[in-house]
Coordinates of C-alpha atoms in Angstrom, one line a residue:
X930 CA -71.5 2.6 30.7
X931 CA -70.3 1.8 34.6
X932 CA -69.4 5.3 34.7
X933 CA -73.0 6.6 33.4
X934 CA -75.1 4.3 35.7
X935 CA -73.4 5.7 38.9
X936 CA -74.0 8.9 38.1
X937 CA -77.8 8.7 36.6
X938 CA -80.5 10.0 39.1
X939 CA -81.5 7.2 42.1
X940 CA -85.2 7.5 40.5
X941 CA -83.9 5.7 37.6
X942 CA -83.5 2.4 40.3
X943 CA -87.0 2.5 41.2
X944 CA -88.2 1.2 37.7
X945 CA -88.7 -2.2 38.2
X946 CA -86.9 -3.2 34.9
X947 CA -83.6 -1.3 36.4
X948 CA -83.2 -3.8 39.0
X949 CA -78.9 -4.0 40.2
X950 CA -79.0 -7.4 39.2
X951 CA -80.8 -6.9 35.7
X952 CA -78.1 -3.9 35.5
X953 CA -75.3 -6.2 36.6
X954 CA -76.4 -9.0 34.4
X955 CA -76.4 -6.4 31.2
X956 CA -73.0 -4.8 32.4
X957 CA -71.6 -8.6 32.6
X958 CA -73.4 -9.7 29.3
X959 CA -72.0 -6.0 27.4
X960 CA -68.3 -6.7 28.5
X961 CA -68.1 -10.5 27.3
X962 CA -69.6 -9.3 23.8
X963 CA -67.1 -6.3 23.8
X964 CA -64.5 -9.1 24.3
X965 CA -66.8 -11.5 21.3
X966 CA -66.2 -8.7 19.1
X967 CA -62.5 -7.5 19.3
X968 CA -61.3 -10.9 19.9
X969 CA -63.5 -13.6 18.0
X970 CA -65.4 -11.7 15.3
X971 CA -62.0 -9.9 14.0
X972 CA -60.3 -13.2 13.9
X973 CA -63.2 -14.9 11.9
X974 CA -63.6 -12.2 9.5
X975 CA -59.8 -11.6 8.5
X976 CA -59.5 -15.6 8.4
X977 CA -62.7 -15.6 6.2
X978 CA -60.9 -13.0 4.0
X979 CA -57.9 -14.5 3.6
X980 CA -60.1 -18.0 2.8
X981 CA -61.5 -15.9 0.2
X982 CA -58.0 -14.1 -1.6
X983 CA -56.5 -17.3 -1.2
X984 CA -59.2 -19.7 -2.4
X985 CA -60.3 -17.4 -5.4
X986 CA -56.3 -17.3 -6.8
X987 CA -55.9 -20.7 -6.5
X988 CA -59.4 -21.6 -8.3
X989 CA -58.2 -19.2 -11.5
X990 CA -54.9 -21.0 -11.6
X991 CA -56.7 -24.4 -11.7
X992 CA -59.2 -23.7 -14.1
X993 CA -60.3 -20.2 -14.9
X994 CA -63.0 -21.0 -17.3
X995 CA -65.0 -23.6 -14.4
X996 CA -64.1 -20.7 -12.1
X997 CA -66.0 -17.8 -13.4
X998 CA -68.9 -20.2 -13.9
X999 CA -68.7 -21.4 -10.2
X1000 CA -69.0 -17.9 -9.4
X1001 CA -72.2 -17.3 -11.7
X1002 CA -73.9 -19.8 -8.6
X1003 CA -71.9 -19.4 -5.5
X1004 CA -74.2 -16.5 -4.9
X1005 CA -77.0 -19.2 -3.4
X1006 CA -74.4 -20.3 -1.3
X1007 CA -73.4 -16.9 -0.1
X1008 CA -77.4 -15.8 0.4
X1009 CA -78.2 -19.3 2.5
X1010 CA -75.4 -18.6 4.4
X1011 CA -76.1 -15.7 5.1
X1012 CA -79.9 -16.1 6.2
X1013 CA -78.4 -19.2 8.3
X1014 CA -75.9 -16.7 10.3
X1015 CA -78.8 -14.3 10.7
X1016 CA -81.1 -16.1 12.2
X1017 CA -78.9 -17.5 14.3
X1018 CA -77.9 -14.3 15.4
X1019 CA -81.6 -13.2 16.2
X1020 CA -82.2 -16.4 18.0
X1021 CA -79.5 -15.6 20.2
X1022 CA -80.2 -11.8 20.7
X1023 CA -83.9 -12.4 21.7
X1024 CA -82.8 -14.8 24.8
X1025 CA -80.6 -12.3 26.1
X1026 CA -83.9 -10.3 27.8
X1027 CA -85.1 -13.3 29.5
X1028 CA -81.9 -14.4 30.3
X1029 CA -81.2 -10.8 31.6
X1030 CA -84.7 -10.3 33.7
X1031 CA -84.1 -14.1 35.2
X1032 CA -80.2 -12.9 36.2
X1033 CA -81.7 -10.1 38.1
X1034 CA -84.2 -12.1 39.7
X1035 CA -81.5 -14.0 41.0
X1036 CA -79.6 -11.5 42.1
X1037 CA -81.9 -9.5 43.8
X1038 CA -83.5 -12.9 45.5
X1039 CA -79.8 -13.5 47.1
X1040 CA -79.3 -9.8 47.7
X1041 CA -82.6 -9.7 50.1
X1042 CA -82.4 -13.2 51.2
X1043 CA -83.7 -12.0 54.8
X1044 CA -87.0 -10.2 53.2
X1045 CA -88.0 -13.4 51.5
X1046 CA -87.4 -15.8 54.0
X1047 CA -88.9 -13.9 56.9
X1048 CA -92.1 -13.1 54.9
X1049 CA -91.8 -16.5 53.3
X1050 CA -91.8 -16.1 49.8
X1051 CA -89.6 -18.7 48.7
X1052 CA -92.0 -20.9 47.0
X1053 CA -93.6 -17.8 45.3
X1054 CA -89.8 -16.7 43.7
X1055 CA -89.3 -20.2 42.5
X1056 CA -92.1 -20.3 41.0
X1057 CA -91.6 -17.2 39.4
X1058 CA -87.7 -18.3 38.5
X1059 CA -89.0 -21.8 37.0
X1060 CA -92.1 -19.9 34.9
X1061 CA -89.8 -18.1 33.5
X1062 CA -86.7 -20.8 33.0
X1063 CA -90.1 -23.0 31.3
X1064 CA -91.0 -19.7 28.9
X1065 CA -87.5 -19.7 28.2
X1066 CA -87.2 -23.4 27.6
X1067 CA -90.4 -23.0 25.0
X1068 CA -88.8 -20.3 23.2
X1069 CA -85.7 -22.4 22.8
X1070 CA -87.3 -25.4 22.0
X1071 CA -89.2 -23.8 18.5
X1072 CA -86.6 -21.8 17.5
X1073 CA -84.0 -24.5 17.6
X1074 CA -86.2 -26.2 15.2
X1075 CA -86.6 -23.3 12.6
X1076 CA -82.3 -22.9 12.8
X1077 CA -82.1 -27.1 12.4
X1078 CA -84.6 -26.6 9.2
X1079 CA -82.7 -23.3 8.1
X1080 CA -79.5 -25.1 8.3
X1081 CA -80.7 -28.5 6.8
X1082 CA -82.0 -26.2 4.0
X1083 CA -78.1 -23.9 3.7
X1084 CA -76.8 -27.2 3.8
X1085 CA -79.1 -28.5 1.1
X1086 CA -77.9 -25.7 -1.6
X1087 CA -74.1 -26.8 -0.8
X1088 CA -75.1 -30.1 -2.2
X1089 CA -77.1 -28.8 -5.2
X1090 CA -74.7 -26.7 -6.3
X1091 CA -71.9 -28.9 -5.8
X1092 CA -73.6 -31.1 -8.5
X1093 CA -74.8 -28.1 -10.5
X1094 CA -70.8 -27.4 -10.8
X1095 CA -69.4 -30.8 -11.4
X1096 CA -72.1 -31.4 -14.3
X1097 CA -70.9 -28.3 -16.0
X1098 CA -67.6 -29.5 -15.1
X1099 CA -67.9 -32.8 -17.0
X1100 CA -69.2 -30.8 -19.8
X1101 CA -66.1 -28.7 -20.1
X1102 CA -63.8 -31.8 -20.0
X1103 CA -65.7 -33.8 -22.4
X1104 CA -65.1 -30.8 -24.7
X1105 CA -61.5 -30.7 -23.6
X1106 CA -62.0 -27.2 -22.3
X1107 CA -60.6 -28.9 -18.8
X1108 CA -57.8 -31.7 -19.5
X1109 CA -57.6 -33.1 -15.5
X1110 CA -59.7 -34.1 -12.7
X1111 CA -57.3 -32.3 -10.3
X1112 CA -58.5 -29.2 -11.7
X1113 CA -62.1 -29.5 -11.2
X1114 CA -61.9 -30.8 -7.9
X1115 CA -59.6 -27.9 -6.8
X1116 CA -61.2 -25.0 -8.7
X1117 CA -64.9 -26.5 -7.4
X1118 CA -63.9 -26.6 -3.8
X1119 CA -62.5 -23.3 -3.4
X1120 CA -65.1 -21.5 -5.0
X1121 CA -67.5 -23.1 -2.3
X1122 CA -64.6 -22.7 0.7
X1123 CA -65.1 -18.5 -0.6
X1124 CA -68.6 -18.5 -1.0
X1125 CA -69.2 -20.2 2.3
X1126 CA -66.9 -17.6 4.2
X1127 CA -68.6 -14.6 2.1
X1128 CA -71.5 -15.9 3.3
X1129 CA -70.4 -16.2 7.0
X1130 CA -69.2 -12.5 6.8

């Protein structure tokens, strides 16, 4: 992308959204989520998978029969983790312009540092800088309140199901279908360690 940008026409800089520092800012921001994604995502999804594998054999060995009806609602778990990691993901993604116009701002304040002062501007740029920093702020401020209800509500299933499971789980051992507790504690948890990682994914 480097490569492109020094070799893309010099009216391209003249648009007031290609500022170097906006440019710099989205060059730094691109090469820390290239890192993000071939170090940190990998990682989380092949250690999700092996939660999975792992957690799915050991649930059958426990107790098959609890097991395949622990699957039968794990599927709300999955979906509310899903919508959880989704819109955390879009809260994150919509900051990145602001975060990216108030980086070039910055950096083309610093860059002409002698232009500013000598037609004294200052106050007008940090005004500008803290408008935007309170926008920002705002932004933040709601959407951190949607993702705390969002997670209070993916949390929320968890809990329902768990006690979904370990009613049906009582039922089975009071017809001797399941003979000890280990079982159903073991088979219950992993089933939810799975679903929570498919849903992660």
């Amino acid at each position: 992308m480097f490569d492109k940008l020094l070799r893309l026409p010099v009216a391209y800089y003249d648009k007031p959204k290609n500022t170097p520092g906006a440019i710099s800012s989205k060059l730094a921001q691109d090469a820390f989520q290239i890192h993000n994604m071939t170090t940190g995502v990998l990682s989380v999804a092949f250690l999700n998978f092996a939660t999975i594998v792992t957690s799915m054999i050991i649930a059958m060995i426990y107790s098959w029969q609890l097991t395949l009806i622990v699957i039968g609602i794990s599927p709300v778990l999955v979906i509310s983790n899903a919508i959880e990691m989704r819109r955390i993901k879009s809260f994150t993604s919509k900051n990145e312009s602001s975060e990216k116009f108030v980086g070039g701002m910055i950096s083309d304040t610093i860059n002409n540092i002698r232009t500013v002062k000598s037609f004294a501007n200052i106050k007008a740029f940090l005004g500008k800088y803290e408008d935007k920093l309170q926008e920002l702020l705002d932004n933040n401020s709601k959407k951190v309140l949607q993702t705390a209800i969002l997670q209070a509500f993916s949390k929320g299933n968890i809990m329902v199901v768990e006690g979904i499971m370990f009613y049906i789980a009582a039922i089975l051992f009071q017809n001797s279908v399941i003979i000890e507790a280990e079982a159903v504690y073991v088979a219950i948890f992993s089933v939810i360690f799975a679903a929570a990682g498919v849903g992660n994914n």
